[in-house]
Amino acid sequence: MTAAPRTTGSGTSRPAASPDVPPARAGRAEAARFVAARTVPGFARPRAMRAYAATLRALRARHGGAPVLVRGLSGTVLVLLDPQDMRQFYAEPVSCPAPDAQDPQAPQDPPDRPDPPDPHKSLIRRDHERREEQRRINDQVLAAGAPVHPSCGPFLGVIAEEARHLTAADTLRLARARSAVARTGRRIVLGDAAAGDEELAGWLSRLRGAGNWPGLRKARGRAARTVYDRTTARIAEYAARAEPHTLVGRARGHADPAGQACHWLLAMDTVPGTLLRTLLLLGAHPAEQDTAAAEARAAGARAGGAALGELPRLRACVRESLRLYPVVPDLIRVTRAETEWRGVRYPAGTSVLLPALFHQRDPEHVPAAHVFVPGRWTTPGADRDIRMAPFSHGAGRCPGDQLGLLVTAALCAEVLRGHRVAGGRPVLDPPGPLPATLDPQGIRLTLTRR
Ligand code: HEM
């Protein structure tokens, strides 16, 4: 999958395309709705997202499911509207040279990246060779594909301690979740010595900001570089004395462990919002919450709590929350060679966009698309169903998927073992349809003791 550049896409077994087959194109009004869904501020976004989904469905119907070129604010993208094109997308090489890719540390922006920002943005798009090398390190250190990370024992100990902050008050909001997760992340990535390093937390948040404001990115490039240098220097200090079970300890001997650790710390930002959304959804589904709490209690009681690393039901709840509210709602690849999609050829350098959120919630292909149904993730192979991509697929699949699930599910379990989510804001309607977006800033969870 991380193949060398190809002269055609993976559809090479199809009949040769006629060079003059014209591509399908979206009209101006459709393009405007496409852009709006990715740029409007929070309060207007649910409506914009509904209009966006309706537009994509209408385009699919009009063009018989063929990919459609849409003109956005920062260029034209080829949007994949039919699940049958997904396999080819995931087979594309992941390297995505962007116009300003000369600086390997420069965060890269897909076209019209929606706000709120995607904390994974700085992780996923690098020049090819560098990415291949990083991928090897990521796979090994993060134990990609292993359901339970080799450092699960010490990680669960950290999670149990830090989760106490989550239940320290009757109401759980984003600020508290962020702080508990950031401490957890620093201890998992760098070791206990880094737990309270708020200065490092501040630098990371500046780096995140620098990567997420496309317009200001260039202007801020130098300042961000200085912050990046300070951050990696501090990380290197921790790395020198980190316990072997930490991620940076496991990365010892590899190239640039400090740079990698910086990415892992940023990647932990995916957890607080996912945690709050999952708990809010469980609060609205009491029977599901009881099942999850029973699993958490049983796992905590077994073999000193090691089973808290597995938690299949809670992991299914986290996956389902990510299906409804993905961290990365759009996946993007920039082709490295000419590709062919449904008989139409596109030159190298074409931006191809897979609107993952649209597909994951597409009522034409996903049963109960707008309803919380964790059970759909418990059937064998559900994780490989390419219509669902909370962690992507193929060569670009998240190497931290299992670690992210482990941390999020174990934090949920720690909350649910002693507490019940008795209410929450916004109020959700269990039979659905669930809202198109769920801004974690607006989530308030009411916790009561069990
Ligand atoms: C709930 C948590 C998480 C979610 C939903 C998530 C989601 C994703 C997705 C969708 C991608 C691929 C994007 C694409 O195909 O273009 C990705 C990539 C990546 N993720 Fe995660 N992730 C999570 C947690 C983590 C954690 C905890 C780490 C590390 C500590 C991590 C590290 C990475 C890295 C390094 C990449 C880039 C992989 C590459 O370029 O090959 N992720 N993540």
Short mmCIF file of C-alpha atoms and ligand atoms in Angstrom, two decimals:
data_model
loop_
_atom_site.label_atom_id
_atom_site.label_comp_id
_atom_site.label_asym_id
_atom_site.label_seq_id
_atom_site.Cartn_x
_atom_site.Cartn_y
_atom_site.Cartn_z
CA MET A 1 0.00 0.00 0.00
CA THR A 2 2.88 2.32 0.64
CA ALA A 3 3.83 1.46 -2.86
CA ALA A 4 6.20 3.25 -5.14
CA PRO A 5 4.62 5.81 -7.43
CA ARG A 6 2.26 4.26 -9.93
CA THR A 7 1.36 5.47 -13.35
CA THR A 8 -2.31 4.68 -12.86
CA GLY A 9 -4.62 4.21 -9.94
CA SER A 10 -5.52 0.84 -8.55
CA GLY A 11 -8.22 0.53 -11.21
CA THR A 12 -5.65 -0.68 -13.74
CA SER A 13 -7.59 -3.87 -14.47
CA ARG A 14 -10.45 -1.80 -15.91
CA PRO A 15 -10.69 -0.98 -19.58
CA ALA A 16 -8.41 1.86 -20.56
CA ALA A 17 -10.08 5.21 -20.11
CA SER A 18 -10.79 7.38 -23.03
CA PRO A 19 -8.62 10.46 -22.55
CA ASP A 20 -11.51 12.73 -23.43
CA VAL A 21 -14.14 11.43 -20.99
CA PRO A 22 -15.02 14.64 -19.14
CA PRO A 23 -15.04 14.53 -15.33
CA ALA A 24 -18.27 15.22 -13.43
CA ARG A 25 -18.28 18.69 -11.87
CA ALA A 26 -20.32 20.29 -9.10
CA GLY A 27 -22.14 23.51 -9.90
CA ARG A 28 -21.53 26.81 -8.12
CA ALA A 29 -24.35 26.50 -5.59
CA GLU A 30 -23.23 22.96 -4.71
CA ALA A 31 -19.64 24.08 -4.32
CA ALA A 32 -20.80 26.94 -2.07
CA ARG A 33 -22.61 24.51 0.23
CA PHE A 34 -19.55 22.27 0.23
CA VAL A 35 -17.34 25.16 1.33
CA ALA A 36 -19.89 26.45 3.86
CA ALA A 37 -20.02 23.16 5.73
CA ARG A 38 -16.28 23.37 6.31
CA THR A 39 -15.98 27.04 7.15
CA VAL A 40 -19.07 28.27 9.03
CA PRO A 41 -18.71 28.83 12.78
CA GLY A 42 -19.94 26.31 15.35
CA PHE A 43 -23.55 27.44 15.89
CA ALA A 44 -24.37 27.35 12.16
CA ARG A 45 -22.52 24.15 11.46
CA PRO A 46 -25.23 21.52 12.14
CA ARG A 47 -27.46 23.16 9.51
CA ALA A 48 -24.57 23.56 7.09
CA MET A 49 -23.60 19.91 7.60
CA ARG A 50 -27.14 18.75 6.78
CA ALA A 51 -27.13 20.86 3.61
CA TYR A 52 -23.69 19.45 2.77
CA ALA A 53 -24.85 15.83 3.14
CA ALA A 54 -27.95 16.56 1.05
CA THR A 55 -25.74 18.15 -1.63
CA LEU A 56 -23.40 15.15 -1.75
CA ARG A 57 -26.36 12.79 -2.02
CA ALA A 58 -27.86 14.87 -4.85
CA LEU A 59 -24.51 14.93 -6.68
CA ARG A 60 -24.24 11.17 -6.31
CA ALA A 61 -27.71 10.65 -7.73
CA ARG A 62 -27.09 13.05 -10.64
CA HIS A 63 -23.73 11.57 -11.65
CA GLY A 64 -24.53 7.93 -11.03
CA GLY A 65 -22.08 7.75 -8.09
CA ALA A 66 -19.07 8.93 -10.12
CA PRO A 67 -16.46 11.05 -8.30
CA VAL A 68 -17.15 14.77 -8.73
CA LEU A 69 -14.76 17.70 -8.98
CA VAL A 70 -15.69 20.44 -6.52
CA ARG A 71 -14.10 23.87 -6.46
CA GLY A 72 -13.25 24.88 -2.88
CA LEU A 73 -11.56 27.89 -1.35
CA SER A 74 -8.08 26.49 -1.73
CA GLY A 75 -8.41 24.60 -4.98
CA THR A 76 -10.38 21.86 -6.66
CA VAL A 77 -10.87 18.47 -5.04
CA LEU A 78 -12.15 15.20 -6.45
CA VAL A 79 -14.86 14.05 -4.03
CA LEU A 80 -15.66 10.34 -3.75
CA LEU A 81 -19.38 9.82 -3.34
CA ASP A 82 -19.81 6.10 -3.74
CA PRO A 83 -18.51 3.37 -1.38
CA GLN A 84 -17.28 1.39 -4.39
CA ASP A 85 -14.44 3.90 -4.90
CA MET A 86 -13.18 3.64 -1.34
CA ARG A 87 -10.93 0.64 -1.86
CA GLN A 88 -8.99 2.50 -4.52
CA PHE A 89 -8.69 5.52 -2.24
CA TYR A 90 -7.22 3.47 0.60
CA ALA A 91 -4.80 1.81 -1.83
CA GLU A 92 -3.36 5.17 -2.85
CA PRO A 93 0.12 5.97 -1.49
CA VAL A 94 -0.24 8.27 1.50
CA SER A 95 2.52 10.74 0.75
CA CYS A 96 0.88 14.09 0.17
CA PRO A 97 3.36 16.71 -1.03
CA ALA A 98 1.71 20.06 -0.40
CA PRO A 99 2.92 23.35 -1.85
CA ASP A 100 4.84 24.21 1.30
CA ALA A 101 6.04 20.72 2.12
CA GLN A 102 9.71 21.70 2.02
CA ASP A 103 9.67 22.22 5.76
CA PRO A 104 9.20 18.73 7.15
CA GLN A 105 7.79 20.13 10.39
CA ALA A 106 5.31 22.46 8.75
CA PRO A 107 1.75 21.42 9.53
CA GLN A 108 -0.17 20.80 6.32
CA ASP A 109 -3.74 21.73 5.58
CA PRO A 110 -6.07 19.77 3.40
CA PRO A 111 -8.28 21.99 1.28
CA ASP A 112 -11.04 23.68 3.25
CA ARG A 113 -10.23 21.89 6.46
CA PRO A 114 -13.16 22.48 8.78
CA ASP A 115 -12.92 24.27 12.07
CA PRO A 116 -12.77 23.14 14.92
CA PRO A 117 -9.30 21.93 14.11
CA ASP A 118 -8.24 18.40 13.63
CA PRO A 119 -5.51 17.67 16.15
CA HIS A 120 -4.11 15.01 13.85
CA LYS A 121 -3.41 17.48 11.10
CA SER A 122 0.27 17.81 11.72
CA LEU A 123 0.67 14.04 11.85
CA ILE A 124 -0.63 12.73 8.63
CA ARG A 125 0.96 14.51 5.74
CA ARG A 126 4.68 14.42 5.18
CA ASP A 127 7.07 13.87 2.34
CA HIS A 128 7.13 10.25 1.28
CA GLU A 129 10.49 9.01 2.53
CA ARG A 130 10.22 10.69 5.89
CA ARG A 131 6.72 9.40 6.33
CA GLU A 132 7.75 5.82 5.58
CA GLU A 133 10.42 5.98 8.25
CA GLN A 134 8.06 7.60 10.75
CA ARG A 135 5.45 5.00 9.99
CA ARG A 136 7.82 2.17 10.92
CA ILE A 137 8.59 3.84 14.26
CA ASN A 138 4.92 4.57 14.92
CA ASP A 139 3.88 1.01 14.15
CA GLN A 140 6.45 -0.40 16.51
CA VAL A 141 6.21 2.03 19.42
CA LEU A 142 2.42 2.37 19.34
CA ALA A 143 2.09 -1.40 18.75
CA ALA A 144 -0.25 -0.81 15.82
CA GLY A 145 -2.69 -3.67 15.38
CA ALA A 146 -2.13 -5.14 18.85
CA PRO A 147 -5.45 -4.75 20.70
CA VAL A 148 -3.68 -4.42 24.02
CA HIS A 149 -0.48 -2.36 24.10
CA PRO A 150 2.57 -4.12 25.64
CA SER A 151 2.78 -1.32 28.25
CA CYS A 152 -0.91 -1.73 29.09
CA GLY A 153 -0.25 -2.51 32.79
CA PRO A 154 1.62 0.71 33.65
CA PHE A 155 -0.68 2.74 31.36
CA LEU A 156 -3.78 1.49 33.18
CA GLY A 157 -2.18 2.47 36.50
CA VAL A 158 -1.67 6.02 35.18
CA ILE A 159 -5.23 6.14 33.82
CA ALA A 160 -6.73 5.01 37.15
CA GLU A 161 -4.85 7.76 39.00
CA GLU A 162 -5.59 10.56 36.55
CA ALA A 163 -9.25 9.57 36.10
CA ARG A 164 -9.87 10.69 39.68
CA HIS A 165 -9.69 14.27 38.42
CA LEU A 166 -12.58 13.50 36.06
CA THR A 167 -14.92 12.64 38.91
CA ALA A 168 -13.70 15.25 41.40
CA ALA A 169 -16.82 17.39 40.80
CA ASP A 170 -20.49 16.66 40.02
CA THR A 171 -20.18 18.19 36.58
CA LEU A 172 -17.68 17.09 33.97
CA ARG A 173 -16.78 19.54 31.21
CA LEU A 174 -14.15 19.81 28.53
CA ALA A 175 -11.58 21.78 30.55
CA ARG A 176 -11.39 19.10 33.24
CA ALA A 177 -11.33 16.29 30.68
CA ARG A 178 -8.54 18.03 28.76
CA SER A 179 -6.43 18.53 31.82
CA ALA A 180 -6.81 14.90 33.01
CA VAL A 181 -6.08 13.54 29.53
CA ALA A 182 -3.08 15.84 29.04
CA ARG A 183 -1.54 14.62 32.32
CA THR A 184 -2.28 11.03 31.29
CA GLY A 185 -0.72 11.63 27.88
CA ARG A 186 2.45 13.20 29.29
CA ARG A 187 2.91 10.28 31.68
CA ILE A 188 2.27 7.68 28.95
CA VAL A 189 4.48 9.38 26.39
CA LEU A 190 7.25 10.84 28.56
CA GLY A 191 6.96 9.35 32.03
CA ASP A 192 5.76 10.45 35.46
CA ALA A 193 8.28 13.28 35.71
CA ALA A 194 6.38 15.16 32.98
CA ALA A 195 2.94 14.83 34.58
CA GLY A 196 2.68 18.43 35.82
CA ASP A 197 4.67 20.21 33.11
CA GLU A 198 2.22 22.98 32.24
CA GLU A 199 4.87 24.93 30.32
CA LEU A 200 5.20 22.03 27.90
CA ALA A 201 1.40 21.89 27.69
CA GLY A 202 1.37 25.59 26.73
CA TRP A 203 3.96 25.12 23.99
CA LEU A 204 2.03 22.18 22.56
CA SER A 205 -1.11 24.24 22.49
CA ARG A 206 0.71 27.00 20.60
CA LEU A 207 2.02 24.48 18.09
CA ARG A 208 -1.47 23.17 17.62
CA GLY A 209 -2.75 26.70 17.06
CA ALA A 210 0.00 27.45 14.56
CA GLY A 211 -0.94 24.39 12.55
CA ASN A 212 -4.63 25.10 12.55
CA TRP A 213 -4.84 28.60 11.17
CA PRO A 214 -4.05 28.19 7.51
CA GLY A 215 -4.03 31.90 6.72
CA LEU A 216 -1.63 32.79 9.47
CA ARG A 217 0.50 29.70 9.19
CA LYS A 218 3.21 31.17 7.05
CA ALA A 219 3.44 34.34 9.11
CA ARG A 220 3.68 32.26 12.23
CA GLY A 221 6.07 29.74 10.73
CA ARG A 222 9.17 31.14 12.39
CA ALA A 223 7.62 31.58 15.81
CA ALA A 224 6.17 28.08 15.61
CA ARG A 225 9.62 26.78 14.73
CA THR A 226 11.07 28.33 17.89
CA VAL A 227 8.29 26.84 20.00
CA TYR A 228 8.82 23.50 18.28
CA ASP A 229 12.54 23.61 19.08
CA ARG A 230 11.83 24.41 22.75
CA THR A 231 9.25 21.67 22.92
CA THR A 232 11.49 18.99 21.47
CA ALA A 233 14.40 20.11 23.67
CA ARG A 234 12.22 19.70 26.76
CA ILE A 235 10.94 16.35 25.50
CA ALA A 236 14.54 15.22 24.93
CA GLU A 237 15.30 15.96 28.61
CA TYR A 238 12.45 13.70 29.71
CA ALA A 239 13.39 11.11 27.10
CA ALA A 240 16.87 10.76 28.57
CA ARG A 241 15.42 9.45 31.85
CA ALA A 242 12.08 8.01 30.72
CA GLU A 243 10.96 4.63 32.03
CA PRO A 244 11.25 1.87 29.37
CA HIS A 245 7.47 1.33 29.21
CA THR A 246 6.78 4.94 28.10
CA LEU A 247 6.37 5.64 24.40
CA VAL A 248 9.54 7.70 24.29
CA GLY A 249 11.33 4.93 26.19
CA ARG A 250 10.14 2.41 23.58
CA ALA A 251 11.37 4.76 20.84
CA ARG A 252 14.94 4.81 22.18
CA GLY A 253 17.43 4.04 19.43
CA HIS A 254 15.09 5.24 16.67
CA ALA A 255 15.61 8.44 14.73
CA ASP A 256 14.20 11.64 16.26
CA PRO A 257 12.29 10.22 19.26
CA ALA A 258 11.63 13.77 20.54
CA GLY A 259 9.95 14.82 17.28
CA GLN A 260 7.84 11.67 17.32
CA ALA A 261 6.90 12.17 20.96
CA CYS A 262 5.73 15.68 20.12
CA HIS A 263 3.29 14.16 17.61
CA TRP A 264 2.10 11.55 20.09
CA LEU A 265 1.40 14.22 22.69
CA LEU A 266 -0.60 16.19 20.11
CA ALA A 267 -2.42 13.02 19.07
CA MET A 268 -3.70 12.59 22.62
CA ASP A 269 -5.90 15.64 21.93
CA THR A 270 -8.26 13.26 20.16
CA VAL A 271 -9.22 11.72 23.48
CA PRO A 272 -11.02 14.40 25.62
CA GLY A 273 -13.72 15.24 23.05
CA THR A 274 -14.24 11.56 22.23
CA LEU A 275 -14.46 10.73 25.94
CA LEU A 276 -17.09 13.40 26.59
CA ARG A 277 -19.18 12.50 23.53
CA THR A 278 -19.09 8.79 24.43
CA LEU A 279 -20.18 9.49 28.02
CA LEU A 280 -22.91 11.87 26.82
CA LEU A 281 -24.23 9.21 24.44
CA LEU A 282 -24.15 6.63 27.25
CA GLY A 283 -26.00 9.08 29.49
CA ALA A 284 -28.76 9.22 26.89
CA HIS A 285 -28.84 5.41 26.57
CA PRO A 286 -29.22 4.09 30.16
CA ALA A 287 -29.36 0.39 29.25
CA GLU A 288 -26.14 0.71 27.24
CA GLN A 289 -24.60 2.63 30.13
CA ASP A 290 -25.50 -0.16 32.57
CA THR A 291 -23.90 -2.76 30.28
CA ALA A 292 -20.75 -0.66 29.99
CA ALA A 293 -20.60 -0.05 33.77
CA ALA A 294 -21.03 -3.79 34.45
CA GLU A 295 -18.19 -4.54 32.04
CA ALA A 296 -16.00 -1.92 33.71
CA ARG A 297 -16.67 -3.32 37.20
CA ALA A 298 -16.08 -6.93 36.12
CA ALA A 299 -12.87 -6.03 34.29
CA GLY A 300 -11.53 -4.06 37.26
CA ALA A 301 -12.12 -7.04 39.54
CA ARG A 302 -10.33 -9.57 37.30
CA ALA A 303 -6.56 -10.23 37.47
CA GLY A 304 -5.73 -6.94 39.15
CA GLY A 305 -7.66 -4.96 36.54
CA ALA A 306 -5.64 -6.07 33.50
CA ALA A 307 -8.91 -6.76 31.64
CA LEU A 308 -9.49 -3.00 31.68
CA GLY A 309 -7.17 -3.00 28.68
CA GLU A 310 -9.73 -4.94 26.63
CA LEU A 311 -13.26 -3.71 27.43
CA PRO A 312 -14.87 -4.87 24.16
CA ARG A 313 -18.28 -3.28 24.84
CA LEU A 314 -16.85 0.06 25.88
CA ARG A 315 -14.49 0.07 22.91
CA ALA A 316 -17.53 -0.54 20.69
CA CYS A 317 -19.19 2.50 22.32
CA VAL A 318 -16.10 4.62 21.63
CA ARG A 319 -15.97 3.46 18.00
CA GLU A 320 -19.65 4.22 17.57
CA SER A 321 -19.18 7.67 19.05
CA LEU A 322 -16.33 8.18 16.54
CA ARG A 323 -18.52 6.95 13.69
CA LEU A 324 -21.08 9.60 14.54
CA TYR A 325 -18.55 12.30 15.43
CA PRO A 326 -15.19 11.44 13.82
CA VAL A 327 -12.01 13.24 14.76
CA VAL A 328 -11.03 13.32 11.08
CA PRO A 329 -14.27 13.89 9.14
CA ASP A 330 -12.56 14.09 5.74
CA LEU A 331 -9.67 11.99 4.52
CA ILE A 332 -7.48 13.42 1.81
CA ARG A 333 -4.79 12.13 -0.50
CA VAL A 334 -2.85 14.03 -3.13
CA THR A 335 -2.07 11.60 -5.94
CA ARG A 336 1.56 11.06 -6.85
CA ALA A 337 0.90 9.78 -10.35
CA GLU A 338 -1.88 9.90 -12.91
CA THR A 339 -4.90 8.00 -11.62
CA GLU A 340 -8.10 6.77 -13.15
CA TRP A 341 -11.46 6.90 -11.40
CA ARG A 342 -14.49 5.37 -13.13
CA GLY A 343 -12.86 5.63 -16.53
CA VAL A 344 -11.75 9.25 -16.17
CA ARG A 345 -8.07 10.08 -15.86
CA TYR A 346 -6.77 12.69 -13.44
CA PRO A 347 -3.23 14.03 -13.41
CA ALA A 348 -0.70 13.53 -10.61
CA GLY A 349 -1.21 16.09 -7.87
CA THR A 350 -5.01 15.73 -7.83
CA SER A 351 -6.49 16.17 -4.34
CA VAL A 352 -8.86 13.30 -3.69
CA LEU A 353 -11.27 13.70 -0.79
CA LEU A 354 -13.12 10.91 0.94
CA PRO A 355 -15.86 12.52 3.06
CA ALA A 356 -15.64 9.87 5.79
CA LEU A 357 -18.30 11.43 8.01
CA PHE A 358 -20.77 11.61 5.12
CA HIS A 359 -20.23 7.93 4.31
CA GLN A 360 -20.31 6.76 7.93
CA ARG A 361 -23.69 8.42 8.37
CA ASP A 362 -25.08 7.69 4.92
CA PRO A 363 -28.61 6.28 5.39
CA GLU A 364 -28.48 4.79 1.88
CA HIS A 365 -25.66 2.46 2.92
CA VAL A 366 -25.54 2.38 6.73
CA PRO A 367 -28.48 1.00 8.74
CA ALA A 368 -29.67 3.29 11.57
CA ALA A 369 -27.11 5.79 10.32
CA HIS A 370 -28.02 8.59 12.76
CA VAL A 371 -28.56 6.42 15.83
CA PHE A 372 -26.12 5.27 18.54
CA VAL A 373 -25.78 1.50 17.96
CA PRO A 374 -22.52 0.26 19.55
CA GLY A 375 -23.50 -3.35 18.80
CA ARG A 376 -22.64 -2.83 15.13
CA TRP A 377 -18.96 -2.88 16.15
CA THR A 378 -19.13 -6.23 17.91
CA THR A 379 -19.68 -8.33 14.78
CA PRO A 380 -16.47 -9.98 13.47
CA GLY A 381 -14.70 -7.87 10.84
CA ALA A 382 -16.67 -4.70 11.69
CA ASP A 383 -13.37 -2.92 12.17
CA ARG A 384 -12.42 -3.66 8.54
CA ASP A 385 -15.70 -2.44 7.01
CA ILE A 386 -14.36 0.28 4.74
CA ARG A 387 -17.58 2.30 4.81
CA MET A 388 -16.65 3.10 8.41
CA ALA A 389 -13.36 4.86 8.87
CA PRO A 390 -12.95 6.46 12.29
CA PHE A 391 -9.28 5.43 12.09
CA SER A 392 -9.02 5.28 8.28
CA HIS A 393 -7.78 2.15 6.43
CA GLY A 394 -4.85 1.04 4.32
CA ALA A 395 -1.38 2.52 4.57
CA GLY A 396 -2.66 5.69 6.23
CA ARG A 397 -4.60 3.95 8.97
CA CYS A 398 -4.00 5.43 12.41
CA PRO A 399 -1.17 3.49 14.07
CA GLY A 400 -2.43 4.75 17.45
CA ASP A 401 -5.96 3.35 16.96
CA GLN A 402 -5.71 0.63 19.58
CA LEU A 403 -3.87 2.87 22.03
CA GLY A 404 -6.46 5.62 21.54
CA LEU A 405 -9.25 3.09 22.11
CA LEU A 406 -7.49 1.66 25.16
CA VAL A 407 -7.02 5.06 26.79
CA THR A 408 -10.51 6.38 25.97
CA ALA A 409 -12.34 3.17 26.98
CA ALA A 410 -10.33 2.81 30.20
CA LEU A 411 -11.06 6.44 31.17
CA CYS A 412 -14.77 5.83 30.51
CA ALA A 413 -14.56 2.67 32.62
CA GLU A 414 -12.93 4.52 35.51
CA VAL A 415 -15.76 7.07 35.48
CA LEU A 416 -18.55 4.50 35.15
CA ARG A 417 -17.27 2.13 37.83
CA GLY A 418 -18.10 4.58 40.62
CA HIS A 419 -20.44 7.05 38.91
CA ARG A 420 -23.48 7.26 36.70
CA VAL A 421 -23.92 9.82 33.96
CA ALA A 422 -27.29 11.00 35.24
CA GLY A 423 -27.84 13.79 32.75
CA GLY A 424 -26.11 15.91 30.22
CA ARG A 425 -26.21 18.89 27.93
CA PRO A 426 -27.03 19.02 25.11
CA VAL A 427 -30.02 16.75 25.59
CA LEU A 428 -29.97 13.95 23.02
CA ASP A 429 -32.95 12.12 21.60
CA PRO A 430 -32.04 8.39 21.85
CA PRO A 431 -34.16 7.18 18.89
CA GLY A 432 -32.42 9.83 16.83
CA PRO A 433 -31.60 11.31 14.55
CA LEU A 434 -28.66 12.43 16.64
CA PRO A 435 -27.34 15.93 15.93
CA ALA A 436 -25.01 16.32 12.97
CA THR A 437 -22.27 17.78 15.18
CA LEU A 438 -21.54 17.69 18.91
CA ASP A 439 -19.12 20.39 19.98
CA PRO A 440 -17.31 19.11 23.08
CA GLN A 441 -17.04 22.72 24.33
CA GLY A 442 -20.80 22.66 24.90
CA ILE A 443 -20.99 19.28 26.67
CA ARG A 444 -21.88 19.21 30.40
CA LEU A 445 -22.17 15.84 32.12
CA THR A 446 -23.89 15.43 35.47
CA LEU A 447 -22.29 12.65 37.51
CA THR A 448 -23.87 10.95 40.52
CA ARG A 449 -22.35 8.25 42.74
CA ARG A 450 -23.48 4.69 42.10
C1 HEM B 1 -9.56 8.19 19.39
C2 HEM B 1 -8.35 8.44 19.02
C3 HEM B 1 -7.83 8.57 17.60
C4 HEM B 1 -8.49 8.73 16.40
C5 HEM B 1 -9.98 8.81 16.15
C6 HEM B 1 -7.47 8.79 15.36
C7 HEM B 1 -7.73 8.91 14.00
C8 HEM B 1 -6.75 8.94 13.01
C9 HEM B 1 -6.99 8.93 11.60
C10 HEM B 1 -8.38 8.91 10.94
C11 HEM B 1 -5.79 8.94 10.96
C12 HEM B 1 -5.52 8.81 9.47
C13 HEM B 1 -5.86 9.94 8.62
C14 HEM B 1 -5.69 9.60 7.14
O1 HEM B 1 -5.93 8.47 6.69
O2 HEM B 1 -5.36 10.50 6.40
C15 HEM B 1 -4.77 8.98 11.97
C16 HEM B 1 -3.41 9.02 11.73
C17 HEM B 1 -2.44 9.00 12.72
N1 HEM B 1 -2.64 8.86 14.07
FE1 HEM B 1 -4.44 8.72 15.01
N2 HEM B 1 -6.25 8.68 15.97
C18 HEM B 1 -6.42 8.54 17.33
C19 HEM B 1 -5.45 8.38 18.29
C20 HEM B 1 -4.09 8.40 18.06
C21 HEM B 1 -3.08 8.26 19.07
C22 HEM B 1 -3.36 8.04 20.56
C23 HEM B 1 -1.88 8.35 18.44
C24 HEM B 1 -0.48 8.29 19.02
C25 HEM B 1 -0.16 8.34 20.28
C26 HEM B 1 -2.13 8.55 17.02
C27 HEM B 1 -1.18 8.71 16.06
C28 HEM B 1 -1.42 8.85 14.71
C29 HEM B 1 -0.37 9.01 13.71
C30 HEM B 1 1.13 9.05 13.99
C31 HEM B 1 -1.01 9.11 12.47
C32 HEM B 1 -0.35 9.29 11.09
C33 HEM B 1 -0.15 7.93 10.45
C34 HEM B 1 0.54 7.98 9.08
O3 HEM B 1 0.73 9.04 8.50
O4 HEM B 1 0.85 6.90 8.61
N3 HEM B 1 -3.49 8.56 16.84
N4 HEM B 1 -5.39 8.95 13.23
#
